[in-house]
PDB file of N, CA and C in Angstrom:
ATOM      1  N   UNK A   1      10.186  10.153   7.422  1.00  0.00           N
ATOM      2  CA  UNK A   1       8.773  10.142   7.082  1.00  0.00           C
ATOM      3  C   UNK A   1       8.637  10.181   5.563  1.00  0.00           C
ATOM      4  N   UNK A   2       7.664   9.304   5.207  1.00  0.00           N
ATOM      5  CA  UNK A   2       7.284   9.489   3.580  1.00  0.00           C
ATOM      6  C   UNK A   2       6.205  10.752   3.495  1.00  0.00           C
ATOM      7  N   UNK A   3       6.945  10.839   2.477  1.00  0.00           N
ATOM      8  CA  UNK A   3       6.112  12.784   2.161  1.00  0.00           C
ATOM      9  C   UNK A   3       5.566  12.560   1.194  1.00  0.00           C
ATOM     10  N   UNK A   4       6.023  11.840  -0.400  1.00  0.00           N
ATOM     11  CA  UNK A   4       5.454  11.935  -1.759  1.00  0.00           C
ATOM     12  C   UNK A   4       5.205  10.634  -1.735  1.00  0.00           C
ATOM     13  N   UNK A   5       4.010  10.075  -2.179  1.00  0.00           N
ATOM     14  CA  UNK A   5       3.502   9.661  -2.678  1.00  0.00           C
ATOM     15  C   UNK A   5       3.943   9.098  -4.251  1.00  0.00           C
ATOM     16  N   UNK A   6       4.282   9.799  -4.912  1.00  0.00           N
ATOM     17  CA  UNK A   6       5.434   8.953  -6.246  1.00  0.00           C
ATOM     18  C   UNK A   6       6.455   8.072  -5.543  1.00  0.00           C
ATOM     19  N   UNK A   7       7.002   8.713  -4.668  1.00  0.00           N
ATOM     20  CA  UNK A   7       8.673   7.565  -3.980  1.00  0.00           C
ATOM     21  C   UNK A   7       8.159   6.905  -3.262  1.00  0.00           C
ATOM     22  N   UNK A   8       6.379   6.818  -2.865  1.00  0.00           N
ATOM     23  CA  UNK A   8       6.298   5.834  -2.027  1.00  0.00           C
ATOM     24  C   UNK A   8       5.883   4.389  -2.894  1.00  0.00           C
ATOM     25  N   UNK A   9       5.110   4.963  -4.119  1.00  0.00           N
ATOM     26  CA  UNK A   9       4.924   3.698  -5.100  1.00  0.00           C
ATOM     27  C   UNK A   9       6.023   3.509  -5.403  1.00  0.00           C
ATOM     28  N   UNK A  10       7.319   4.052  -5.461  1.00  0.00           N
ATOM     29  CA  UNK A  10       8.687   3.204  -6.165  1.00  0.00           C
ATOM     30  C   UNK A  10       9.389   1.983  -5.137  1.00  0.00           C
ATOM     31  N   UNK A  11       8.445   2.886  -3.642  1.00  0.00           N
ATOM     32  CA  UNK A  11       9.034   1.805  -2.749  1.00  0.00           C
ATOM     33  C   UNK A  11       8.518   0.595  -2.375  1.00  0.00           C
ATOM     34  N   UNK A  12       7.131   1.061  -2.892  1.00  0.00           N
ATOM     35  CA  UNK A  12       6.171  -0.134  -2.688  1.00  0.00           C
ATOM     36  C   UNK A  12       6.719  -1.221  -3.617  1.00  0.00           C
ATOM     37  N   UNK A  13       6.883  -0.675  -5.520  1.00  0.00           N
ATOM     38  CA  UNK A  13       7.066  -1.540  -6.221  1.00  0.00           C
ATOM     39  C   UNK A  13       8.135  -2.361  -5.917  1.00  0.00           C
ATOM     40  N   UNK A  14       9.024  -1.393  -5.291  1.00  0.00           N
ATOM     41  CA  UNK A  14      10.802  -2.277  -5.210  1.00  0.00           C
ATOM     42  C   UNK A  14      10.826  -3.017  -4.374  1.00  0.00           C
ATOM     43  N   UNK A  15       9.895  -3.067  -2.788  1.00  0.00           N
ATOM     44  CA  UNK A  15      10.185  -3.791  -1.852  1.00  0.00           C
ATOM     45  C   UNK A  15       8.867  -4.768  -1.298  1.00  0.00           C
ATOM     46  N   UNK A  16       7.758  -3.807  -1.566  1.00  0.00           N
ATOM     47  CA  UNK A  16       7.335  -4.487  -0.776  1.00  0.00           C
ATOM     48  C   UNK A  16       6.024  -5.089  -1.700  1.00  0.00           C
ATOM     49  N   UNK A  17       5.757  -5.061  -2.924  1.00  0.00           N
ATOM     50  CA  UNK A  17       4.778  -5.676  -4.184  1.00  0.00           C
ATOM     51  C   UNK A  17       6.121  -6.176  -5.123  1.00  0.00           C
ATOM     52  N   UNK A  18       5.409  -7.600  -5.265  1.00  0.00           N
ATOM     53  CA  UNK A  18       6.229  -8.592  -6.503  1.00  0.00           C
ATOM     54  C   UNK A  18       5.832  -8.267  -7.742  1.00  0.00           C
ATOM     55  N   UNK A  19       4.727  -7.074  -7.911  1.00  0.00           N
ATOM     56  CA  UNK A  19       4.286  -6.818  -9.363  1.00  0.00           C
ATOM     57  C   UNK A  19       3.607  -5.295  -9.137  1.00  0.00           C
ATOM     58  N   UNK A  20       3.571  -4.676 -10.328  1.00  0.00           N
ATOM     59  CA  UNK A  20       2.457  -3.742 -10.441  1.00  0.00           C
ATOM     60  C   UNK A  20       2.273  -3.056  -9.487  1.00  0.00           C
ATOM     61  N   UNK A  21       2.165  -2.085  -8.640  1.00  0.00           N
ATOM     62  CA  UNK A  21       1.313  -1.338  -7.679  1.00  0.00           C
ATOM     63  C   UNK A  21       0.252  -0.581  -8.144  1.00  0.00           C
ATOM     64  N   UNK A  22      -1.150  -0.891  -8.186  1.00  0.00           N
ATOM     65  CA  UNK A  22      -2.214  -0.517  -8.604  1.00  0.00           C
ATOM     66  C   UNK A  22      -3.088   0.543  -8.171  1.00  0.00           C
ATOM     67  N   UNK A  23      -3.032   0.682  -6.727  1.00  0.00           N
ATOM     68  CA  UNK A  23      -3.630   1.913  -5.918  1.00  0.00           C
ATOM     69  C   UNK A  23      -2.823   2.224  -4.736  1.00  0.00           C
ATOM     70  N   UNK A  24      -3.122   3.249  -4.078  1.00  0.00           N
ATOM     71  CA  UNK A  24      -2.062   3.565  -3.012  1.00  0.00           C
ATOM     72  C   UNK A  24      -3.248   4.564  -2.850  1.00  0.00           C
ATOM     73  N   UNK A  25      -3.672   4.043  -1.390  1.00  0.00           N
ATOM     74  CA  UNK A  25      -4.566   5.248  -0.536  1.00  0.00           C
ATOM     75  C   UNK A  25      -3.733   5.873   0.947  1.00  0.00           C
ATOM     76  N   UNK A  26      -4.016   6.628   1.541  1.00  0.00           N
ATOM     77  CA  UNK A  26      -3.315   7.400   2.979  1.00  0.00           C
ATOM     78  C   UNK A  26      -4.285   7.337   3.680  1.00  0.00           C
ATOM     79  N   UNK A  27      -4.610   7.083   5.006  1.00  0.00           N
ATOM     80  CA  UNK A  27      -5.379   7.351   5.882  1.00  0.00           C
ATOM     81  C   UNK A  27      -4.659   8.016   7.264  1.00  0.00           C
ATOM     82  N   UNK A  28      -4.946   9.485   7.042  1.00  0.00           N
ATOM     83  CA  UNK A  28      -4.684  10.212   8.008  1.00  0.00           C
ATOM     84  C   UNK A  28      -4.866  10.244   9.273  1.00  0.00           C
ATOM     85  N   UNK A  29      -5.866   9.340   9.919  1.00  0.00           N
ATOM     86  CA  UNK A  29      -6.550   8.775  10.920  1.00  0.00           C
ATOM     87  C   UNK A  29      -5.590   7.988  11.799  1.00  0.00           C
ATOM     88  N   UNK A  30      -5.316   7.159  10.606  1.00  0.00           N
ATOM     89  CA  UNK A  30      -4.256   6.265  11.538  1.00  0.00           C
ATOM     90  C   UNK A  30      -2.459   6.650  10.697  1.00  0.00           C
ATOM     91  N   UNK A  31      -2.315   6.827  10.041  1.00  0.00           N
ATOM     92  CA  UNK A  31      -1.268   7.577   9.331  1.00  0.00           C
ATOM     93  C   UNK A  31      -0.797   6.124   8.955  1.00  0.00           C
ATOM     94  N   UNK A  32      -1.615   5.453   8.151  1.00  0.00           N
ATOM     95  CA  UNK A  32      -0.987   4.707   7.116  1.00  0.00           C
ATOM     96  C   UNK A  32      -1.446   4.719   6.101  1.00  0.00           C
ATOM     97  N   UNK A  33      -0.152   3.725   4.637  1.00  0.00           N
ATOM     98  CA  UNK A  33      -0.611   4.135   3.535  1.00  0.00           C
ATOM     99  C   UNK A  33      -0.741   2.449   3.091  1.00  0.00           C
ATOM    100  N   UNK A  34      -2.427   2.261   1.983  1.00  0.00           N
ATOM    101  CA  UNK A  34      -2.966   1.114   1.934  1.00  0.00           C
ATOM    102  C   UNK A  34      -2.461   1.101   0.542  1.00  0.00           C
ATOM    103  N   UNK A  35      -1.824  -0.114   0.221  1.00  0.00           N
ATOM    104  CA  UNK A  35      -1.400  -0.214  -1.290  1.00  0.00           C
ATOM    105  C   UNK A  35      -2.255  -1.670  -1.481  1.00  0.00           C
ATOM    106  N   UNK A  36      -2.135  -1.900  -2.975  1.00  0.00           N
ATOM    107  CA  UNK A  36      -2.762  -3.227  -3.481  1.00  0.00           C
ATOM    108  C   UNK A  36      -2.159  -3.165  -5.205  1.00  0.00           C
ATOM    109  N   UNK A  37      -1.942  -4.179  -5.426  1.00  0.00           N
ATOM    110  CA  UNK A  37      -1.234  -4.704  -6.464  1.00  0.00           C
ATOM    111  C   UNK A  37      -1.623  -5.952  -7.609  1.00  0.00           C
ATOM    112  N   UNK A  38      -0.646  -6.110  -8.670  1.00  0.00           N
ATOM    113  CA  UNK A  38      -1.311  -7.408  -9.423  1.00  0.00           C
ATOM    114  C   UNK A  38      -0.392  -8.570  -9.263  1.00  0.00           C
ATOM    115  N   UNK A  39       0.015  -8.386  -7.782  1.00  0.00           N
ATOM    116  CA  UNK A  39       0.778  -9.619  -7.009  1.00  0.00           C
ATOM    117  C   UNK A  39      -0.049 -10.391  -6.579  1.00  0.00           C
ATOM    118  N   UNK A  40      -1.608  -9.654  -6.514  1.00  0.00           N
ATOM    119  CA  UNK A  40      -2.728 -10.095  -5.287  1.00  0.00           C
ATOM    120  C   UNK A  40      -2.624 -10.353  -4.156  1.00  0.00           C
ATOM    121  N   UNK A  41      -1.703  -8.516  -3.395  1.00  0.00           N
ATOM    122  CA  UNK A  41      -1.465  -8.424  -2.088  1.00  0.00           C
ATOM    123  C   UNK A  41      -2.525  -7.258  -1.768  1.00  0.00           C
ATOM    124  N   UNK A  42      -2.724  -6.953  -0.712  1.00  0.00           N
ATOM    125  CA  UNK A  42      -3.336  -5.646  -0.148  1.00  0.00           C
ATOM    126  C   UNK A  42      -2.526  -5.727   1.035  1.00  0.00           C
ATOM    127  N   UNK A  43      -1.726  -4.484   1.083  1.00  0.00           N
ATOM    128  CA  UNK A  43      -0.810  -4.584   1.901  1.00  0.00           C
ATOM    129  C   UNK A  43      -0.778  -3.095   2.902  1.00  0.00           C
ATOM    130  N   UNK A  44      -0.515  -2.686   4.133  1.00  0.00           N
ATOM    131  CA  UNK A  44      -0.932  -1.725   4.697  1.00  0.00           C
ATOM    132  C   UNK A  44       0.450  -1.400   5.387  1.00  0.00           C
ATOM    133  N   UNK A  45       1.144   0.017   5.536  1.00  0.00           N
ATOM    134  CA  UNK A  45       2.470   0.438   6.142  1.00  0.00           C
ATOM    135  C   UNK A  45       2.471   0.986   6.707  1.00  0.00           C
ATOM    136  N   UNK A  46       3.096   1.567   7.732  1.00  0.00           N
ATOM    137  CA  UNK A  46       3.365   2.785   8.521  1.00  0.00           C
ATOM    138  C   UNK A  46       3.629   4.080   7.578  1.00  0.00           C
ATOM    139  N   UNK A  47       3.292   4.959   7.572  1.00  0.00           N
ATOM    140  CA  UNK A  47       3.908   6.391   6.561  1.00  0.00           C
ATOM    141  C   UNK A  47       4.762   7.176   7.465  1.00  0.00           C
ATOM    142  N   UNK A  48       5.507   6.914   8.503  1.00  0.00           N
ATOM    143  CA  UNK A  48       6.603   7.103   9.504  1.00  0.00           C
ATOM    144  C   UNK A  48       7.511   6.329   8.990  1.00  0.00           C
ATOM    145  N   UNK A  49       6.926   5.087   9.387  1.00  0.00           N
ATOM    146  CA  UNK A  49       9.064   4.183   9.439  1.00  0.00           C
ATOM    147  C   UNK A  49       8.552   3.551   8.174  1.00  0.00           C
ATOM    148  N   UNK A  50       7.619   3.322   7.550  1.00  0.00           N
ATOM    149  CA  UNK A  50       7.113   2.594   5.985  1.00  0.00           C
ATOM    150  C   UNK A  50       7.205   0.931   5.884  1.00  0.00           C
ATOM    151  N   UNK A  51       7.812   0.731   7.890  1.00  0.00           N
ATOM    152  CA  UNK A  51       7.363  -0.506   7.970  1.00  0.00           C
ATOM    153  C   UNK A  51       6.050  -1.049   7.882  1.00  0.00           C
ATOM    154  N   UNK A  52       5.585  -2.178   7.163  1.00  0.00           N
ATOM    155  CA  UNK A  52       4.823  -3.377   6.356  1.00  0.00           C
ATOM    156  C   UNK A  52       3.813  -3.660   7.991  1.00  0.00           C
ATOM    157  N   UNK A  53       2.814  -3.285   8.187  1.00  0.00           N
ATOM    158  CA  UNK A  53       2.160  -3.703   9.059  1.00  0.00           C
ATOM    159  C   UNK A  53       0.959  -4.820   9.521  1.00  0.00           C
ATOM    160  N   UNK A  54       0.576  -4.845   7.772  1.00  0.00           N
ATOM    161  CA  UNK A  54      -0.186  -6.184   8.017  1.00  0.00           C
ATOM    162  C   UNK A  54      -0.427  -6.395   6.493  1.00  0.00           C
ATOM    163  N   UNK A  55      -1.007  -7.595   6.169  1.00  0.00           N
ATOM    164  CA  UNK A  55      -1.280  -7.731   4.446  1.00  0.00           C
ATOM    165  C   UNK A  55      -2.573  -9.040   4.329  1.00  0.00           C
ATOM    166  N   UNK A  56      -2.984  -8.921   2.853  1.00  0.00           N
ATOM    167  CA  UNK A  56      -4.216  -9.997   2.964  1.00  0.00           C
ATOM    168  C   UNK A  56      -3.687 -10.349   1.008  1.00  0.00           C
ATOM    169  N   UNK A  57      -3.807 -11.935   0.807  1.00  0.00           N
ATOM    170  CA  UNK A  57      -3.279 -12.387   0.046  1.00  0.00           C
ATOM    171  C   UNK A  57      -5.147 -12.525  -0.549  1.00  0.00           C
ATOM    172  N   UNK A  58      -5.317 -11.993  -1.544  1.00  0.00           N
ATOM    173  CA  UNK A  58      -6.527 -12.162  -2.298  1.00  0.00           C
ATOM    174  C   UNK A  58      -6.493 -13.540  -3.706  1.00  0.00           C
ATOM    175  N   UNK A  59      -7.471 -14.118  -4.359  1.00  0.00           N
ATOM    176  CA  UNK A  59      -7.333 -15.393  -4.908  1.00  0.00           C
ATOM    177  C   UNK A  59      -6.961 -14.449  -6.584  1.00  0.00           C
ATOM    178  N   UNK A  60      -7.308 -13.021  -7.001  1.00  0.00           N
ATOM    179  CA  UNK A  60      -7.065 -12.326  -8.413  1.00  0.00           C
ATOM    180  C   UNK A  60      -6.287 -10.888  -7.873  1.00  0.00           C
ATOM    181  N   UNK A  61      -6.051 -10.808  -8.898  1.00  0.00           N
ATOM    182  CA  UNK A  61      -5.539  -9.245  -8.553  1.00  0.00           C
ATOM    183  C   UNK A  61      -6.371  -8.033  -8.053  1.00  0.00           C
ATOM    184  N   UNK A  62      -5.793  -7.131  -7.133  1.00  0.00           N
ATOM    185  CA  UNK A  62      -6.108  -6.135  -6.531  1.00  0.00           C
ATOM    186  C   UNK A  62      -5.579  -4.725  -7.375  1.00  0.00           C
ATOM    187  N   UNK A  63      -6.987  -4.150  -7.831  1.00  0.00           N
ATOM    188  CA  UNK A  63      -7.176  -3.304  -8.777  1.00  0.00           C
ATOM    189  C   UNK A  63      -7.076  -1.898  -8.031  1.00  0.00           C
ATOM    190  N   UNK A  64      -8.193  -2.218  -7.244  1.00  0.00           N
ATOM    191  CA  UNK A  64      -8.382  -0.695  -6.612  1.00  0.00           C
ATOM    192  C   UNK A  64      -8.855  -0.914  -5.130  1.00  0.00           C
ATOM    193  N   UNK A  65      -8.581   0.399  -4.826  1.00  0.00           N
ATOM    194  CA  UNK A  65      -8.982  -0.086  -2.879  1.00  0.00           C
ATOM    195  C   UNK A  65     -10.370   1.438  -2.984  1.00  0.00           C
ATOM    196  N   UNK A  66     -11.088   1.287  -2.301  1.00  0.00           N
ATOM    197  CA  UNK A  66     -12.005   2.068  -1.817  1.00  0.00           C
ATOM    198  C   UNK A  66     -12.077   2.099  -0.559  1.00  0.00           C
ATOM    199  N   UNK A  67     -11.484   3.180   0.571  1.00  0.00           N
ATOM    200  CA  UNK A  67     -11.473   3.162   1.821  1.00  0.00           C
ATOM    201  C   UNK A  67     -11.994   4.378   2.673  1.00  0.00           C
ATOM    202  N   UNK A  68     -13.171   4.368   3.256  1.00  0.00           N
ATOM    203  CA  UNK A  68     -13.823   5.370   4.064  1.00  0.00           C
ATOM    204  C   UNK A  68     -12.358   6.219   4.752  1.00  0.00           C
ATOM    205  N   UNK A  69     -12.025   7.235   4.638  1.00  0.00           N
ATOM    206  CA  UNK A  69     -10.671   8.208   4.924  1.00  0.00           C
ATOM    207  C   UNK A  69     -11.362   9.113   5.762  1.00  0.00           C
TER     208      UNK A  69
END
């Protein structure tokens, strides 16, 4: 399980964003963590196995996420 939040942006940057990781939100609800980047991904994971569960390719970069939690 991902616990910190710092090693999860190192993992985001290393594996799963081609640039930048810009925000990183948690939603406890469903226990995933929503990242977005200046790859112009918004990309969503499991915070268990930190497998990549779904993503949306935007036309500029993804600055910040705002998500009802």
């Amino acid at each position: 399980k991902i616990k910190d939040i710092v090693s999860y942006r190192y993992f985001l940057y290393s594996s799963a964003h081609q640039s930048r990781v810009m925000d990183v939100k948690f939603s406890l609800q469903r226990e995933w963590l929503l990242s977005c980047g200046k790859d112009k991904y918004f990309q969503w994971h499991c915070s268990e196995t930190g497998r990549r569960l779904g993503g949306y390719q935007s036309a500029a970069w993804c600055l910040c996420l705002e998500y009802p939690l």
